Amino acid sequence: MSALDFSKLGTQAAKSDDLTKNKSFERELPKEGLAFLRLIGYVETGRHKSRNPSYKPALNTQLTFELSHKRHLIDLDGTLVPQKFVLRLNKGATAKSGYKKVFNQMNKALGGGHNTFFQMMGKPLLGEIFHNEGKEDDQGNKPKYANLDNDGAFSFKAPKQEDAISGEIVSIAIPEVHNEMIGFMWENTSFDDDTYKAMWESLYIDGTRQDKDGKEVSKNWLQELIMNNLEWEGSVCQAITQEHVNLDDISIDLADSAESSDPISM
């Protein structure tokens, strides 16, 4: 018979490892430094109000990059997988907008010839992750953020480097895409109904999770975010994808979601 008192041990263990309590997933900030990138998601989430009341509502976009450098691999159930980095931008039409700056630099890094972000999906890039601190909160803490730009200068480059011995320019092998790629364009008239619906369905995430307050919320945050945009009612997207949707039934906790911060607007 064991000399260990498992009843006593169990009471002590439960103080730090209570299996009756679910823990919300905590995102690990990508480490600073060189990044191997592939664009795996381009999603327009519709027109939303800014948290800053002085800004007009804007069409929001989210670009999701897969980070596959070894410094950016995370342990997921015992398997090392690439981290994801989400870049949020207001969709701007002018050359000065952050949206066009990102497109132009990515297009240049990929050799040109692209007209949309969709054409860049899955293609290899180099970049750099930078860290910066936000404003100090009431508790004296400064939140830390990861970015693909340094003071507005984005870091996208072709996946090449100069060989230190020969001086030749050689390609850098970027791992192939690990995650499923997704894409969606808001109220775009270039697609037929079936294609538009297929894009919409690619965004769906099944299941629920618990937020930091223990409240059960849907994992399907992308579709719900789009359905909460200011132009949803009466939209082509609503007509094509929904038989009937009551917005009062949609509950998305943006404050709790890592996907909720205001887009970059330049």
Tab-separated table of C-alpha atoms in Angstrom:
chain	number	residue	atom	x	y	z
A	1	MET	CA	0.000	0.000	0.000
A	2	SER	CA	1.272	3.464	-0.859
A	3	ALA	CA	2.416	5.678	1.973
A	4	LEU	CA	1.113	8.707	0.129
A	5	ASP	CA	-2.152	10.267	1.279
A	6	PHE	CA	-3.751	10.977	-2.107
A	7	SER	CA	-6.799	12.615	-0.554
A	8	LYS	CA	-4.546	15.216	1.058
A	9	LEU	CA	-2.372	15.487	-2.045
A	10	GLY	CA	-5.442	15.996	-4.207
A	11	THR	CA	-6.688	18.872	-2.052
A	12	GLN	CA	-3.299	20.554	-2.318
A	13	ALA	CA	-2.990	19.959	-6.067
A	14	ALA	CA	-6.423	21.439	-6.733
A	15	LYS	CA	-5.201	24.836	-5.538
A	16	SER	CA	-3.197	25.199	-8.742
A	17	ASP	CA	-4.570	22.452	-11.010
A	18	ASP	CA	-8.347	22.260	-10.542
A	19	LEU	CA	-9.628	20.252	-13.524
A	20	THR	CA	-13.236	21.323	-12.911
A	21	LYS	CA	-12.294	24.839	-14.003
A	22	ASN	CA	-11.724	25.651	-17.669
A	23	LYS	CA	-8.963	28.038	-18.595
A	24	SER	CA	-9.192	30.448	-21.490
A	25	PHE	CA	-6.448	30.300	-24.106
A	26	GLU	CA	-3.736	32.885	-23.535
A	27	ARG	CA	-1.928	34.084	-26.628
A	28	GLU	CA	1.850	34.137	-26.520
A	29	LEU	CA	3.316	37.315	-27.954
A	30	PRO	CA	5.492	36.520	-31.010
A	31	LYS	CA	9.168	36.975	-30.211
A	32	GLU	CA	11.104	39.876	-31.672
A	33	GLY	CA	13.344	39.275	-34.649
A	34	LEU	CA	13.387	37.766	-38.124
A	35	ALA	CA	10.096	36.212	-39.235
A	36	PHE	CA	9.262	33.694	-41.965
A	37	LEU	CA	5.859	34.747	-43.299
A	38	ARG	CA	3.053	33.491	-45.493
A	39	LEU	CA	-0.271	35.320	-45.836
A	40	ILE	CA	-2.965	32.763	-44.951
A	41	GLY	CA	-5.981	35.015	-44.400
A	42	TYR	CA	-7.471	38.143	-45.908
A	43	VAL	CA	-10.862	39.061	-44.438
A	44	GLU	CA	-12.891	42.240	-44.787
A	45	THR	CA	-15.182	42.485	-41.766
A	46	GLY	CA	-17.379	45.369	-42.933
A	47	ARG	CA	-17.749	48.912	-41.664
A	48	HIS	CA	-17.305	49.470	-37.935
A	49	LYS	CA	-17.187	52.378	-35.520
A	50	SER	CA	-13.812	53.298	-34.097
A	51	ARG	CA	-13.194	53.302	-30.369
A	52	ASN	CA	-12.026	56.855	-30.924
A	53	PRO	CA	-15.215	58.924	-31.437
A	54	SER	CA	-13.305	61.503	-33.480
A	55	TYR	CA	-12.773	58.934	-36.273
A	56	LYS	CA	-15.449	58.063	-38.814
A	57	PRO	CA	-16.598	54.437	-39.233
A	58	ALA	CA	-14.284	52.589	-41.602
A	59	LEU	CA	-14.148	49.365	-43.579
A	60	ASN	CA	-12.011	47.010	-41.488
A	61	THR	CA	-9.684	44.328	-42.821
A	62	GLN	CA	-7.666	41.591	-41.176
A	63	LEU	CA	-4.538	40.072	-42.715
A	64	THR	CA	-3.424	36.854	-41.013
A	65	PHE	CA	0.168	35.728	-41.428
A	66	GLU	CA	1.632	32.387	-40.487
A	67	LEU	CA	4.961	32.732	-38.631
A	68	SER	CA	7.071	29.641	-39.286
A	69	HIS	CA	10.572	30.616	-38.080
A	70	LYS	CA	11.657	28.278	-35.272
A	71	ARG	CA	11.447	31.151	-32.754
A	72	HIS	CA	7.750	31.487	-33.573
A	73	LEU	CA	6.716	27.839	-33.207
A	74	ILE	CA	4.397	27.139	-30.278
A	75	ASP	CA	3.476	23.899	-28.541
A	76	LEU	CA	-0.090	22.868	-29.316
A	77	ASP	CA	-1.001	19.571	-27.638
A	78	GLY	CA	2.555	18.307	-27.952
A	79	THR	CA	3.125	19.441	-31.540
A	80	LEU	CA	5.094	22.498	-32.612
A	81	VAL	CA	2.989	24.643	-34.946
A	82	PRO	CA	3.434	28.153	-36.432
A	83	GLN	CA	2.041	31.142	-34.593
A	84	LYS	CA	-0.436	33.411	-36.341
A	85	PHE	CA	-0.092	37.175	-36.548
A	86	VAL	CA	-3.138	39.314	-37.354
A	87	LEU	CA	-2.578	42.724	-38.941
A	88	ARG	CA	-5.676	44.954	-38.766
A	89	LEU	CA	-6.026	47.803	-41.224
A	90	ASN	CA	-8.674	50.218	-42.371
A	91	LYS	CA	-9.197	49.666	-46.089
A	92	GLY	CA	-7.945	52.879	-47.661
A	93	ALA	CA	-7.843	53.825	-51.328
A	94	THR	CA	-5.080	56.451	-51.228
A	95	ALA	CA	-1.356	55.832	-51.535
A	96	LYS	CA	-0.844	57.296	-48.037
A	97	SER	CA	-3.121	54.774	-46.325
A	98	GLY	CA	-1.532	52.010	-44.278
A	99	TYR	CA	-3.569	49.517	-46.301
A	100	LYS	CA	-1.994	50.572	-49.606
A	101	LYS	CA	1.469	50.826	-48.038
A	102	VAL	CA	1.251	47.206	-46.868
A	103	PHE	CA	-0.038	46.047	-50.267
A	104	ASN	CA	2.661	47.925	-52.197
A	105	GLN	CA	5.505	46.643	-50.039
A	106	MET	CA	4.264	43.046	-50.126
A	107	ASN	CA	3.770	43.292	-53.884
A	108	LYS	CA	7.318	44.568	-54.336
A	109	ALA	CA	8.752	41.842	-52.072
A	110	LEU	CA	6.915	39.194	-54.106
A	111	GLY	CA	8.263	40.494	-57.410
A	112	GLY	CA	5.254	42.585	-58.462
A	113	GLY	CA	2.373	41.653	-60.726
A	114	HIS	CA	-0.277	41.347	-58.004
A	115	ASN	CA	-3.526	43.307	-58.048
A	116	THR	CA	-5.125	42.017	-54.832
A	117	PHE	CA	-4.099	40.454	-51.533
A	118	PHE	CA	-5.832	37.236	-52.643
A	119	GLN	CA	-3.127	36.782	-55.277
A	120	MET	CA	-0.467	36.904	-52.546
A	121	MET	CA	-2.014	34.171	-50.413
A	122	GLY	CA	0.403	31.423	-49.405
A	123	LYS	CA	3.487	33.036	-50.962
A	124	PRO	CA	6.775	33.221	-48.960
A	125	LEU	CA	8.020	36.452	-47.410
A	126	LEU	CA	10.547	37.681	-44.902
A	127	GLY	CA	9.635	40.156	-42.199
A	128	GLU	CA	10.574	41.278	-38.723
A	129	ILE	CA	8.616	41.310	-35.488
A	130	PHE	CA	8.990	44.435	-33.369
A	131	HIS	CA	7.744	44.991	-29.808
A	132	ASN	CA	6.459	48.245	-28.392
A	133	GLU	CA	4.753	49.291	-25.166
A	134	GLY	CA	1.344	50.906	-24.882
A	135	LYS	CA	0.197	53.586	-22.476
A	136	GLU	CA	0.414	52.914	-18.769
A	137	ASP	CA	-2.860	51.749	-17.199
A	138	ASP	CA	-4.317	52.598	-13.776
A	139	GLN	CA	-2.241	49.841	-12.154
A	140	GLY	CA	0.997	51.190	-13.619
A	141	ASN	CA	1.308	48.391	-16.176
A	142	LYS	CA	2.276	49.013	-19.786
A	143	PRO	CA	0.811	46.489	-22.263
A	144	LYS	CA	3.259	45.106	-24.789
A	145	TYR	CA	2.369	44.679	-28.466
A	146	ALA	CA	3.951	42.875	-31.404
A	147	ASN	CA	4.081	44.577	-34.806
A	148	LEU	CA	5.348	43.980	-38.330
A	149	ASP	CA	6.286	47.642	-38.637
A	150	ASN	CA	8.684	49.952	-36.857
A	151	ASP	CA	7.187	53.450	-36.563
A	152	GLY	CA	5.045	52.847	-39.645
A	153	ALA	CA	7.770	51.276	-41.803
A	154	PHE	CA	6.699	47.728	-42.638
A	155	SER	CA	9.322	45.007	-42.817
A	156	PHE	CA	8.244	42.823	-45.774
A	157	LYS	CA	11.122	41.571	-47.941
A	158	ALA	CA	11.793	38.886	-50.522
A	159	PRO	CA	12.967	35.600	-48.931
A	160	LYS	CA	16.578	35.997	-50.067
A	161	GLN	CA	19.953	36.749	-48.508
A	162	GLU	CA	23.554	37.258	-49.557
A	163	ASP	CA	25.820	34.274	-49.055
A	164	ALA	CA	28.632	35.359	-46.720
A	165	ILE	CA	31.288	33.363	-48.609
A	166	SER	CA	30.330	33.560	-52.284
A	167	GLY	CA	28.553	36.908	-52.190
A	168	GLU	CA	25.723	35.402	-54.247
A	169	ILE	CA	22.073	36.086	-53.497
A	170	VAL	CA	20.447	32.829	-52.404
A	171	SER	CA	16.846	31.959	-51.614
A	172	ILE	CA	15.695	31.238	-48.069
A	173	ALA	CA	13.442	28.216	-47.717
A	174	ILE	CA	10.194	29.232	-46.021
A	175	PRO	CA	8.141	26.293	-44.672
A	176	GLU	CA	4.940	25.518	-46.545
A	177	VAL	CA	1.575	26.660	-45.192
A	178	HIS	CA	0.449	24.684	-42.148
A	179	ASN	CA	-2.988	26.193	-41.471
A	180	GLU	CA	-6.022	26.370	-43.722
A	181	MET	CA	-6.190	29.603	-45.716
A	182	ILE	CA	-9.308	31.775	-45.561
A	183	GLY	CA	-10.545	34.796	-47.494
A	184	PHE	CA	-13.565	37.071	-47.613
A	185	MET	CA	-14.340	40.390	-49.314
A	186	TRP	CA	-17.224	42.541	-48.109
A	187	GLU	CA	-19.911	43.367	-50.687
A	188	ASN	CA	-17.676	42.558	-53.642
A	189	THR	CA	-19.651	42.276	-56.891
A	190	SER	CA	-16.946	40.321	-58.752
A	191	PHE	CA	-18.003	36.959	-57.304
A	192	ASP	CA	-21.032	34.846	-58.131
A	193	ASP	CA	-23.338	33.786	-55.307
A	194	ASP	CA	-21.823	30.311	-54.894
A	195	THR	CA	-18.273	31.685	-54.603
A	196	TYR	CA	-19.392	34.367	-52.155
A	197	LYS	CA	-21.138	31.802	-49.992
A	198	ALA	CA	-18.088	29.510	-50.087
A	199	MET	CA	-15.889	32.371	-48.856
A	200	TRP	CA	-18.380	33.029	-46.055
A	201	GLU	CA	-18.475	29.388	-45.001
A	202	SER	CA	-14.667	29.251	-44.899
A	203	LEU	CA	-14.807	31.652	-41.957
A	204	TYR	CA	-17.027	29.469	-39.769
A	205	ILE	CA	-15.551	28.208	-36.483
A	206	ASP	CA	-17.547	25.565	-34.636
A	207	GLY	CA	-17.923	25.302	-30.882
A	208	THR	CA	-17.805	27.514	-27.803
A	209	ARG	CA	-15.168	28.654	-25.334
A	210	GLN	CA	-15.022	30.348	-21.976
A	211	ASP	CA	-13.897	33.960	-21.753
A	212	LYS	CA	-11.761	35.336	-18.932
A	213	ASP	CA	-14.873	35.813	-16.795
A	214	GLY	CA	-15.997	32.219	-17.241
A	215	LYS	CA	-18.812	33.128	-19.651
A	216	GLU	CA	-19.436	30.711	-22.509
A	217	VAL	CA	-19.090	32.457	-25.862
A	218	SER	CA	-19.056	31.320	-29.467
A	219	LYS	CA	-15.775	30.572	-31.207
A	220	ASN	CA	-17.340	31.790	-34.443
A	221	TRP	CA	-16.055	35.315	-33.882
A	222	LEU	CA	-15.237	36.198	-37.511
A	223	GLN	CA	-18.699	35.656	-38.945
A	224	GLU	CA	-20.255	37.311	-35.895
A	225	LEU	CA	-17.944	40.299	-36.242
A	226	ILE	CA	-19.047	40.727	-39.855
A	227	MET	CA	-22.720	40.381	-38.888
A	228	ASN	CA	-22.219	43.137	-36.312
A	229	ASN	CA	-20.907	45.626	-38.871
A	230	LEU	CA	-22.887	48.808	-39.541
A	231	GLU	CA	-23.907	47.806	-43.081
A	232	TRP	CA	-25.016	44.219	-42.438
A	233	GLU	CA	-28.764	44.786	-42.562
A	234	GLY	CA	-29.892	44.753	-46.189
A	235	SER	CA	-26.452	43.782	-47.488
A	236	VAL	CA	-25.771	41.395	-50.366
A	237	CYS	CA	-23.859	39.212	-47.900
A	238	GLN	CA	-26.894	38.900	-45.646
A	239	ALA	CA	-29.158	38.052	-48.589
A	240	ILE	CA	-26.805	35.364	-49.936
A	241	THR	CA	-25.712	33.706	-46.697
A	242	GLN	CA	-28.634	34.024	-44.268
A	243	GLU	CA	-32.201	32.804	-44.379
A	244	HIS	CA	-33.030	34.833	-41.296
A	245	VAL	CA	-30.741	36.403	-38.713
A	246	ASN	CA	-31.839	38.346	-35.655
A	247	LEU	CA	-28.994	40.633	-34.602
A	248	ASP	CA	-30.286	40.522	-31.016
A	249	ASP	CA	-29.288	36.844	-30.965
A	250	ILE	CA	-25.683	37.581	-31.910
A	251	SER	CA	-23.419	37.885	-28.884
A	252	ILE	CA	-19.753	38.591	-29.434
A	253	ASP	CA	-17.577	39.799	-26.604
A	254	LEU	CA	-15.201	42.086	-28.506
A	255	ALA	CA	-13.606	43.414	-25.325
A	256	ASP	CA	-12.507	39.901	-24.393
A	257	SER	CA	-11.335	38.902	-27.851
A	258	ALA	CA	-7.758	39.330	-29.010
A	259	GLU	CA	-9.276	40.184	-32.362
A	260	SER	CA	-11.032	43.281	-31.076
A	261	SER	CA	-8.457	46.065	-31.197
A	262	ASP	CA	-8.919	49.021	-33.540
A	263	PRO	CA	-7.262	48.657	-36.940
A	264	ILE	CA	-4.218	50.654	-37.914
A	265	SER	CA	-5.205	53.760	-39.834
A	266	MET	CA	-2.529	55.623	-41.744
